[in-house]
Coordinates of C-alpha atoms in Angstrom, one line a residue:
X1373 CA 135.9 151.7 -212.1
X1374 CA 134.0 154.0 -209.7
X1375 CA 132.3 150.6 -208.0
X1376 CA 135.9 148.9 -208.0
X1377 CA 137.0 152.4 -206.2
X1378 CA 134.3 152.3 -203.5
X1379 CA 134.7 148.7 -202.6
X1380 CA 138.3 149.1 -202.3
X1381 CA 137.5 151.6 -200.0
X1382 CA 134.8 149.0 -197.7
X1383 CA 137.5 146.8 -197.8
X1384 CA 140.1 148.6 -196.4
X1385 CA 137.9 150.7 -194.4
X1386 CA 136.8 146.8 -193.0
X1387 CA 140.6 145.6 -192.3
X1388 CA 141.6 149.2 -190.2
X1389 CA 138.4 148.9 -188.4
X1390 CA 139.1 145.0 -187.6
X1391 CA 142.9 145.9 -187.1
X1392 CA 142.4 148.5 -184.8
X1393 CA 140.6 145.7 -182.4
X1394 CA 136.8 146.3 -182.9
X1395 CA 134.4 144.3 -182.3
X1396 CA 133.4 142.3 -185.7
X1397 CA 129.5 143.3 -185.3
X1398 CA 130.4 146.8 -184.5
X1399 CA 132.9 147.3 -187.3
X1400 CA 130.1 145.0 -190.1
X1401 CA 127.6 147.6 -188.9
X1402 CA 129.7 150.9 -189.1
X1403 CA 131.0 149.8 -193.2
X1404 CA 127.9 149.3 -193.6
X1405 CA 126.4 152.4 -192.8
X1406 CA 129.7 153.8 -194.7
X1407 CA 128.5 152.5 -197.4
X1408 CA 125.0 153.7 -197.8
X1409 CA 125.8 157.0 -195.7
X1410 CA 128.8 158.0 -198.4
X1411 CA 127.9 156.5 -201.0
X1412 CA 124.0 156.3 -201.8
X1413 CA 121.2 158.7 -201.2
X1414 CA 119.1 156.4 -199.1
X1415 CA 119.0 156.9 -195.4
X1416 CA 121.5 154.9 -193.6
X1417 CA 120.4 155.6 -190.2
X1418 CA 116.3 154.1 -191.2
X1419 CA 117.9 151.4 -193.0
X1420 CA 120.2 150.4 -190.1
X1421 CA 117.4 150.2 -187.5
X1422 CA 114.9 148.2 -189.8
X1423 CA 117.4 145.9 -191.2
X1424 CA 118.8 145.4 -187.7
X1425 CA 115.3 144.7 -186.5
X1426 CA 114.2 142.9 -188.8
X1427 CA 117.0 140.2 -188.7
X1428 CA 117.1 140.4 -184.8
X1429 CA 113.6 138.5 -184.3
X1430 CA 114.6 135.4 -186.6
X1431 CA 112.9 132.4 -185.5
X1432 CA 115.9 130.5 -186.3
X1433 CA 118.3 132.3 -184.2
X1434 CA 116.6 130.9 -181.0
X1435 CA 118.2 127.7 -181.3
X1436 CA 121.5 129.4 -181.7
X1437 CA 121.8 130.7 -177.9
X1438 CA 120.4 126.8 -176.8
X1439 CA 122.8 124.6 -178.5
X1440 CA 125.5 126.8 -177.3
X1441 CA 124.1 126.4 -173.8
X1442 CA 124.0 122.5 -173.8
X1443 CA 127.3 122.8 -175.0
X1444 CA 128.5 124.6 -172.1
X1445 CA 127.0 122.6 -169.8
X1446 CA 128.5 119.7 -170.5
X1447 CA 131.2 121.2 -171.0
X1448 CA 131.4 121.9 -167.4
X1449 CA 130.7 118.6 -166.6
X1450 CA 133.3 115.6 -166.2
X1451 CA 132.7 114.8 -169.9
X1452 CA 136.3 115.2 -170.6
X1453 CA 137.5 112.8 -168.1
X1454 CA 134.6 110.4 -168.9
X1455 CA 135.8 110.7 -172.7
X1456 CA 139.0 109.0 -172.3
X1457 CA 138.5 106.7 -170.2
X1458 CA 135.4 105.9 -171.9
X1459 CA 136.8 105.6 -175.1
X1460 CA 140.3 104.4 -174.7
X1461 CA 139.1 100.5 -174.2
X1462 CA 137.8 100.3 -177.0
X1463 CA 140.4 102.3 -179.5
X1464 CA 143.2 101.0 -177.8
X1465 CA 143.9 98.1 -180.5
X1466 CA 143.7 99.8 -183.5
X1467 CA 147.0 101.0 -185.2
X1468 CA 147.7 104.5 -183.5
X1469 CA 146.2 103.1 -180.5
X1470 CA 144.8 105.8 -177.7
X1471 CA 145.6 108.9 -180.7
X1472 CA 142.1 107.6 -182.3
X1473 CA 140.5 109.1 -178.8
X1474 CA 141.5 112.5 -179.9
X1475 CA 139.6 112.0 -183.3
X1476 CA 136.7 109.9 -181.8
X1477 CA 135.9 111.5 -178.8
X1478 CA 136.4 115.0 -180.9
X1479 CA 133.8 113.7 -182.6
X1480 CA 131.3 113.1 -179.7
X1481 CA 132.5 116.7 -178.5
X1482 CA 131.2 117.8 -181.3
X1483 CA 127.8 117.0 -181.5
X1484 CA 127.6 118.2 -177.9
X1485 CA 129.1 121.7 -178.4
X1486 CA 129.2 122.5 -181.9
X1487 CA 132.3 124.8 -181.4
X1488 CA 135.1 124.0 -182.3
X1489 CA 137.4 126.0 -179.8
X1490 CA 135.1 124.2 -177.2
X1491 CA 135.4 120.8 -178.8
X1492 CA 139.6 121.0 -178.9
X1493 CA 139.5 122.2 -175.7
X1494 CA 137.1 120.2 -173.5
X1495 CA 138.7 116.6 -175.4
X1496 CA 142.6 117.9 -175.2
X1497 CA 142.3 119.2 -171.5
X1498 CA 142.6 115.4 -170.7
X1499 CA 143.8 113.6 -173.5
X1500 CA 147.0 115.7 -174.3
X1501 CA 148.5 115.2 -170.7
X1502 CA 147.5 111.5 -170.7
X1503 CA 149.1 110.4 -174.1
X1504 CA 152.3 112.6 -173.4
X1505 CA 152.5 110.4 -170.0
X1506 CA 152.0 107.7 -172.4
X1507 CA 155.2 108.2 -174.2
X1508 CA 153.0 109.2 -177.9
X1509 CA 154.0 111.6 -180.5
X1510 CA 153.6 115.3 -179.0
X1511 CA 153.5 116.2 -183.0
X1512 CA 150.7 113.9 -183.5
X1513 CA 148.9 114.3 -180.4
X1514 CA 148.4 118.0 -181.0
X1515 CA 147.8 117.4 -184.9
X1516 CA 144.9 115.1 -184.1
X1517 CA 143.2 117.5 -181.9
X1518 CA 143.5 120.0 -184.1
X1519 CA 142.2 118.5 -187.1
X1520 CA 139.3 117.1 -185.3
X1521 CA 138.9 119.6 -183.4
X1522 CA 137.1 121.4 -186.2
X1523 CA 134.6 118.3 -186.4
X1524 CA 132.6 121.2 -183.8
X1525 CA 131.9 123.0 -186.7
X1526 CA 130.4 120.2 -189.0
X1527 CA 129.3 117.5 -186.7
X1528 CA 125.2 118.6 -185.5
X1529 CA 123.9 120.4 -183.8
X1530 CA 126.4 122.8 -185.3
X1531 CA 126.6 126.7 -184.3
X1532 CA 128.1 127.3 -187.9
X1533 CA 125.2 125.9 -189.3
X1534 CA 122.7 127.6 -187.9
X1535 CA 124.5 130.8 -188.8
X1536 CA 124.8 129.8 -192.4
X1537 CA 121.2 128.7 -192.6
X1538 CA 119.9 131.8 -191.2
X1539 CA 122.6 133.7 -193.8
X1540 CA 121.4 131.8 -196.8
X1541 CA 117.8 131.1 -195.8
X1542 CA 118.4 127.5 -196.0
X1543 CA 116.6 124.7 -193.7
X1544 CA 118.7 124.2 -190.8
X1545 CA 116.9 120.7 -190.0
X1546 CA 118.1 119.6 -193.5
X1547 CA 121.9 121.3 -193.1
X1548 CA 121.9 119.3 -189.5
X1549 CA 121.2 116.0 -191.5
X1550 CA 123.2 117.3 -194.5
X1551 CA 126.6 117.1 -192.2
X1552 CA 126.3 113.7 -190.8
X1553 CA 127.7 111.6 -193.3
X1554 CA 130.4 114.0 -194.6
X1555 CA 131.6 114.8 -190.6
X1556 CA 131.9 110.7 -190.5
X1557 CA 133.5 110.8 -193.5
X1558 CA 136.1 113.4 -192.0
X1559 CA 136.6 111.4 -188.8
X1560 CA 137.2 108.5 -191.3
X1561 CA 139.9 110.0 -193.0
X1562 CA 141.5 111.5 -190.0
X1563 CA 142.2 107.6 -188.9
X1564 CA 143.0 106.2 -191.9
X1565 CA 145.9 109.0 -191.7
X1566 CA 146.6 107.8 -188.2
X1567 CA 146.7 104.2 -188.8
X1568 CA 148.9 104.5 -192.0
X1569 CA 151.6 107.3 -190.4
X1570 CA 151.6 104.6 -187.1
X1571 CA 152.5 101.9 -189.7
X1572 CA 155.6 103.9 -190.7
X1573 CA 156.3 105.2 -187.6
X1574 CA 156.0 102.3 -184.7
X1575 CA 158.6 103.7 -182.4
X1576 CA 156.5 106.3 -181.4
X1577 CA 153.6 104.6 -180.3
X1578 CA 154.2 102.7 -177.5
X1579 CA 152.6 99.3 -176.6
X1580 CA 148.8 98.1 -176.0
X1581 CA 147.7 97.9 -172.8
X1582 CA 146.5 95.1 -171.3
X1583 CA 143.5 93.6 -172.8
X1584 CA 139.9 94.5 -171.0
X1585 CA 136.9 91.9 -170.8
X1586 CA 133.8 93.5 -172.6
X1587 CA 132.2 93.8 -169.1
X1588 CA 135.4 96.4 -167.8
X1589 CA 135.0 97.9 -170.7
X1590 CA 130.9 98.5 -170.6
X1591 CA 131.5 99.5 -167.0
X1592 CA 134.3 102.0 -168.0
X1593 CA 132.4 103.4 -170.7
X1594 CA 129.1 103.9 -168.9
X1595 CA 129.1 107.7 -168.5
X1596 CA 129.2 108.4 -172.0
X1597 CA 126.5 105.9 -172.8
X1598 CA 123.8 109.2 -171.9
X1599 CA 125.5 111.7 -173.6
X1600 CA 125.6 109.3 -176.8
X1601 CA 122.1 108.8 -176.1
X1602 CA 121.1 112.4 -175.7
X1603 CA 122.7 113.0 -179.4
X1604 CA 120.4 110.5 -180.8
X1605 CA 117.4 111.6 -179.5
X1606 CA 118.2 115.8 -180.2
X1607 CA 119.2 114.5 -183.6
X1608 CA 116.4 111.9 -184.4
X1609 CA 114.1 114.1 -183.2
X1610 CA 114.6 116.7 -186.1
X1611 CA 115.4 114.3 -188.5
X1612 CA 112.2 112.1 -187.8
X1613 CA 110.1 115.7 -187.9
X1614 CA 109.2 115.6 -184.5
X1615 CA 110.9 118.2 -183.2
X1616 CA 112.2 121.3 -184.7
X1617 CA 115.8 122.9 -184.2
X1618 CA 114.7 125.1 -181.3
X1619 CA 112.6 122.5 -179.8
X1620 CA 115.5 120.0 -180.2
X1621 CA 117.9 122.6 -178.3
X1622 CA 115.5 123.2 -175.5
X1623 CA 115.1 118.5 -175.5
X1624 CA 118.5 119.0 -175.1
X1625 CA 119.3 121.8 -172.9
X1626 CA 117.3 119.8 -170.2
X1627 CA 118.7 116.5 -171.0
X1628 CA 122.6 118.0 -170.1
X1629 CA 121.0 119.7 -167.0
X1630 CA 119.6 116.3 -165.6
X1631 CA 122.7 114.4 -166.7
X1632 CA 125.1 117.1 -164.7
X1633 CA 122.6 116.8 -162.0
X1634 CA 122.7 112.7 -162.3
X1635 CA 127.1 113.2 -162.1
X1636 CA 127.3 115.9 -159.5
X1637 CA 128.8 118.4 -161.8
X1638 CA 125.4 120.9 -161.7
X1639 CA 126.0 123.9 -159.0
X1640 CA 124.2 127.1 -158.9
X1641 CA 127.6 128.3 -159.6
X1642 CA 127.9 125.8 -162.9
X1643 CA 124.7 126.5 -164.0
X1644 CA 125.1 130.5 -163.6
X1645 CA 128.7 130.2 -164.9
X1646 CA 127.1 128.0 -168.4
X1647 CA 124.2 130.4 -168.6
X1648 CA 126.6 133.6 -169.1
X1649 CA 129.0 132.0 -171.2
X1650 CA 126.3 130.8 -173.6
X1651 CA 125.0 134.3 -173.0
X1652 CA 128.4 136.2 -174.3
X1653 CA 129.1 133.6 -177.3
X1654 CA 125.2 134.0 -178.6
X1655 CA 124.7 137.6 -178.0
X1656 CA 128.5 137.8 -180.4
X1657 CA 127.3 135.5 -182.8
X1658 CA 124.3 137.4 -183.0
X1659 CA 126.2 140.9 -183.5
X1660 CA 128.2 139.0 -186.4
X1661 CA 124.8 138.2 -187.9
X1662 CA 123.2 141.7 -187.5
X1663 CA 125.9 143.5 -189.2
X1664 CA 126.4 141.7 -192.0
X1665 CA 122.9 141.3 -192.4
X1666 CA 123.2 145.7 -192.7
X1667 CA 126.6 145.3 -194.5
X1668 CA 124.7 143.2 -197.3
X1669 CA 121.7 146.2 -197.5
X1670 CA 124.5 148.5 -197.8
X1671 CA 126.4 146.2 -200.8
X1672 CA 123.0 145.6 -202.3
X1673 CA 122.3 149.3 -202.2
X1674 CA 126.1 149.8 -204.4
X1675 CA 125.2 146.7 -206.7
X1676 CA 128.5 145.2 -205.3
X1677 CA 127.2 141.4 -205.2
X1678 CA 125.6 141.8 -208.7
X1679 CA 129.1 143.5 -210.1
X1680 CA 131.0 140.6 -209.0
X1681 CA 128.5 138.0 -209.8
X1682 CA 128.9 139.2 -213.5
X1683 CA 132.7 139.3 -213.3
X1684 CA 133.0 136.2 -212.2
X1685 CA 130.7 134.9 -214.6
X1686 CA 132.6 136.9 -217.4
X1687 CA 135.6 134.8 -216.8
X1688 CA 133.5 131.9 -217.8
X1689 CA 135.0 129.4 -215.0
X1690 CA 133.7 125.6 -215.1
X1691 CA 132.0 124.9 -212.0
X1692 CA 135.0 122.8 -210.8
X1693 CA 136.8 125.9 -211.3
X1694 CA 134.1 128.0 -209.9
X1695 CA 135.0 125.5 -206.4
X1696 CA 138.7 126.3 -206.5
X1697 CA 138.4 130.0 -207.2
X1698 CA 135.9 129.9 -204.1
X1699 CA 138.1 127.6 -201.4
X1700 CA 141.5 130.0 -202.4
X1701 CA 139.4 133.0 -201.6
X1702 CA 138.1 131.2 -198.1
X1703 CA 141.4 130.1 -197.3
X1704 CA 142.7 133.0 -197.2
X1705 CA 140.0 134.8 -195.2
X1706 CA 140.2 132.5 -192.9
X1707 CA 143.7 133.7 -192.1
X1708 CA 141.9 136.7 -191.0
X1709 CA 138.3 136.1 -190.0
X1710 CA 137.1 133.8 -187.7
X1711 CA 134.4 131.2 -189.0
X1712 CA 130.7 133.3 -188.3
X1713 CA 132.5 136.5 -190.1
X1714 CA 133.4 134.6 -193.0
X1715 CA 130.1 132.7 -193.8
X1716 CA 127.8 136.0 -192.9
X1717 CA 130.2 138.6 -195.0
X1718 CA 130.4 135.9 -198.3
X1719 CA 127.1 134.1 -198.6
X1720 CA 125.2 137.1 -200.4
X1721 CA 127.2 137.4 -203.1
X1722 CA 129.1 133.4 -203.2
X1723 CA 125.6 131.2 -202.9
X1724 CA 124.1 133.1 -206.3
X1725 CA 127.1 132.1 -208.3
X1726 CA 127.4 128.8 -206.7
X1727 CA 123.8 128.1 -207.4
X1728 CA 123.7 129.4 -211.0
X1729 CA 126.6 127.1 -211.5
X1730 CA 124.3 124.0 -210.7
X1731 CA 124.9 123.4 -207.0
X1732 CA 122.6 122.5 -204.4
X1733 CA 123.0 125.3 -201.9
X1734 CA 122.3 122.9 -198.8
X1735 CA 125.7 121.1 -200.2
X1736 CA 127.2 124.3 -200.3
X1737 CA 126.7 125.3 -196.7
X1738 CA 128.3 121.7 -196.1
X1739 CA 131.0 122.5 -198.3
X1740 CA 131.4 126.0 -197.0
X1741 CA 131.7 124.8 -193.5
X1742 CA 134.2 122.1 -194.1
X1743 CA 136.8 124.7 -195.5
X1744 CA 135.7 127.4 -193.1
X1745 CA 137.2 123.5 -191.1
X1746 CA 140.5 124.8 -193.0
X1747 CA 140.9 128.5 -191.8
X1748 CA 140.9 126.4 -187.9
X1749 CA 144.0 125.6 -188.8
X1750 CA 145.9 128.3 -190.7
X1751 CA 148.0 131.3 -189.0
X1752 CA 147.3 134.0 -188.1
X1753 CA 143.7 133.3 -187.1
X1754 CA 143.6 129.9 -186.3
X1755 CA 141.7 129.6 -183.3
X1756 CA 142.0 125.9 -182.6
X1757 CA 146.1 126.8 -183.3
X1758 CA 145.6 129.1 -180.6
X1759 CA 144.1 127.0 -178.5
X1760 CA 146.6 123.9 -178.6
X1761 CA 149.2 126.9 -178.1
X1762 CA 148.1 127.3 -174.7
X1763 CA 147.3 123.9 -173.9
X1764 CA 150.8 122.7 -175.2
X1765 CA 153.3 125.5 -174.3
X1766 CA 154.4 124.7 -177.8
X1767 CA 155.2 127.9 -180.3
X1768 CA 152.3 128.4 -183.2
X1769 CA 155.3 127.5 -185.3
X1770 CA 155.1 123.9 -184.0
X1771 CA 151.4 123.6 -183.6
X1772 CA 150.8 124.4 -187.0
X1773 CA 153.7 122.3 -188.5
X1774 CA 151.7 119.5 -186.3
X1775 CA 148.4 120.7 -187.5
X1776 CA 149.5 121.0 -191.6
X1777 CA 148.7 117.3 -192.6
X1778 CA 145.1 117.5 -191.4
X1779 CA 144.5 120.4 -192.8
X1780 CA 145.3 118.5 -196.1
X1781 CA 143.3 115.6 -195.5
X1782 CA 139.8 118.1 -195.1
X1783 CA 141.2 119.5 -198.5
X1784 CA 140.7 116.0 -199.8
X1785 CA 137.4 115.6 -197.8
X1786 CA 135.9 119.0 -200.0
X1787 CA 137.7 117.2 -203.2
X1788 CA 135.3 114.4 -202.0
X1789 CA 132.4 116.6 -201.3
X1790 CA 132.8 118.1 -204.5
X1791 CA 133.1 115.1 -206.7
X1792 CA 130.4 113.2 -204.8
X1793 CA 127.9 116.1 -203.9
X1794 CA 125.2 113.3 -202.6
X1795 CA 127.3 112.4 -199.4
X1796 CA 125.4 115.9 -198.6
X1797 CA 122.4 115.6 -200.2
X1798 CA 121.3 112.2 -199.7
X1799 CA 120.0 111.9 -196.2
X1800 CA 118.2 115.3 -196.5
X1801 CA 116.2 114.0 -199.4
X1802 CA 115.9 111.2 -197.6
X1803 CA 114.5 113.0 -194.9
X1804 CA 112.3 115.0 -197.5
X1805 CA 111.1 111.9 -199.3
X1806 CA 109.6 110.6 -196.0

């Protein structure tokens, strides 16, 4: 009871803190050090620096602040323009027509950026306005791009990833490979959904337009060709074990900076304006990390973890039940934390139980990251919903009515997941086998 009574306390100590409009490191840090300063005899203050320290000099983090940094540069580029254009050629034939370049080219946006604000943003800035002028669904348009929008979390080189990996000590090379097939998968489903609502729903997508020779279409599709290729090689490179994550980044930071040169989008004021924004979203990341790193010491310290570990085990759930406990619990963080909180604050205490229950914990950080995919989309902390709200002018009412069947489709895609675990597993033994 006296354990119940002191995390009761962290908790709500944790929701004033977050309430009150601290920063999420800054509040991690100072439960923490509520924790062991009130409630233990150990010294918080030498615990704080150490811990801090320690997890501050991670070898892993340094791809962190370089993927988000080719992200940014591109995304100051004209890929967004490129994108559809690029793209609509090709899609343009398929049931649902141009609404597959919201799922497709979120899907390229997300192997540059791995955000997925950043992905939702940089693909709807041009593709909302053109299929409006198009005459499509407004519902749908924004649904798309928010459901694929979140493919920035799962498609690599993904930020979430990196953050989980360093979390659960967990290869990030293998959780890169891990999310390939299940982000297809995703994008799969996503235009299945398209092409079968389009099929009930013909009035509201309006004509094909005239029919390209392969030739236009090559031509229009020519900027994207080096971006596409640039994703290959960062990716090929770790999976054929030439390259590690950082060293992939760094491949890949220079490849965006000589493709903006090659377009004309790279400026000393682009390339100062990326380097900052990478700068702020790293260094917050970062802070995330570093606190719930010292918010675990402190829950360690209280044997919190180890109390609910046994309570959970107590209840003597099936693993499939152990799943569903776990995505109702995440599902409703998520309508509070942003992604990086809610893999950091969880991972200490979920990946024992999930592991003792037989998973592989590389499929878990796959799993983890596709309903983390979920809390994208559900109010009030939904940050692709916010985004679409701005880009729309639409009320969160109706971008998340628009949003609400794609979050049910990546509900079926972690049904998938869960009954088929090897459409995580198999290309990073794959990779491991070699």
């Amino acid at each position: 009871m006296e354990i119940l009574t002191i995390t009761g306390i962290l908790g709500l100590s944790l929701l004033i803190l977050l309430a009150g409009g601290l920063w999420i490191g800054v509040t991690l840090t100072a439960v923490g050090y509520l924790a062991i300063g009130a409630f233990s005899p150990a010294p918080a203050g030498s615990l704080m620096a150490t811990t801090l320290w320690d997890n501050s000099w991670n070898w892993a983090l340094t791809a962190l602040p370089l993927f988000v940094w080719m992200g940014e540069i591109l995304f100051r580029s004209r890929l967004s323009e490129d994108m559809f254009s690029g793209l609509a050629p090709w899609l343009d034939r398929l049931p649902g027509r141009l609404l597959h370049v919201n799922i497709v080219g979120c899907g390229v946006m997300a192997a540059v950026a791995g955000s997925s604000a950043v992905t939702c943003a940089t693909v709807g800035r041009m593709s909302l306005p053109e299929l409006q002028r198009r005459g499509y669904s407004e519902s749908m348009a924004i649904g798309t791009l928010a459901g694929s929008g979140t493919l920035g979390l799962l498609i690599p080189p993904s930020i979430m990833m990196i953050v989980y990996g360093i979390s659960a000590q967990q290869s990030i090379s293998r959780l890169f490979i891990a999310g390939i097939i299940p982000g297809i998968l995703i994008m799969a489903l996503f235009m299945g959904y398209v092409m079968i609502w389009s099929a009930f729903n013909k009035e509201a997508v309006p004509p094909a337009d005239v029919a390209l020779p392969f030739r236009e279409k090559l031509r229009r599709s020519r900027r994207l060709f080096p971006i596409v290729i640039l994703i290959a090689v960062v990716i090929g490179s770790i999976y054929g074990g030439y390259a590690t994550p950082t060293e992939a980044a760094t491949l890949g930071v220079f490849g965006a900076l000589g493709l903006a040169w090659v377009t004309g989008a790279l400026s000393w004021q682009s390339f100062i304006d990326s380097l900052m924004a990478a700068t702020r979203t790293s260094c917050m990341i970062t802070a995330i990390i570093l606190g719930a790193a010292f918010l675990s010491v402190g829950m360690a310290f209280l044997g919190i973890p180890a109390m609910l570990a046994a309570w959970v085990s107590g209840l003597g759930l099936s693993p499939a039940l152990l799943l569903i406990l776990l995505t109702l619990i995440y599902i409703v963080l998520g309508c509070f934390l942003e992604g990086a909180s809610m893999i950091v604050l969880t991972t200490s205490v979920a990946l024992p139980m999930v592991v003792g229950a037989g998973f592989d914990p590389i499929w878990f950080g796959i799993y983890l990251i596709i309903v983390v995919e979920m809390a994208q989309l559900t109010p009030p902390v939904g940050f692709n919903l916010f985004v679409l709200h701005g880009m729309s002018g639409r009320d969160m009412w109706t971008v998340t009515k628009a949003s609400a069947p794609f979050f049910g489709i990546l509900a079926l895609g972690v049904a998938l997941l869960a009954l088929v675990p090897g459409l995580a597993t198999f290309l990073p033994n794959l990779m491991l086998s070699r």
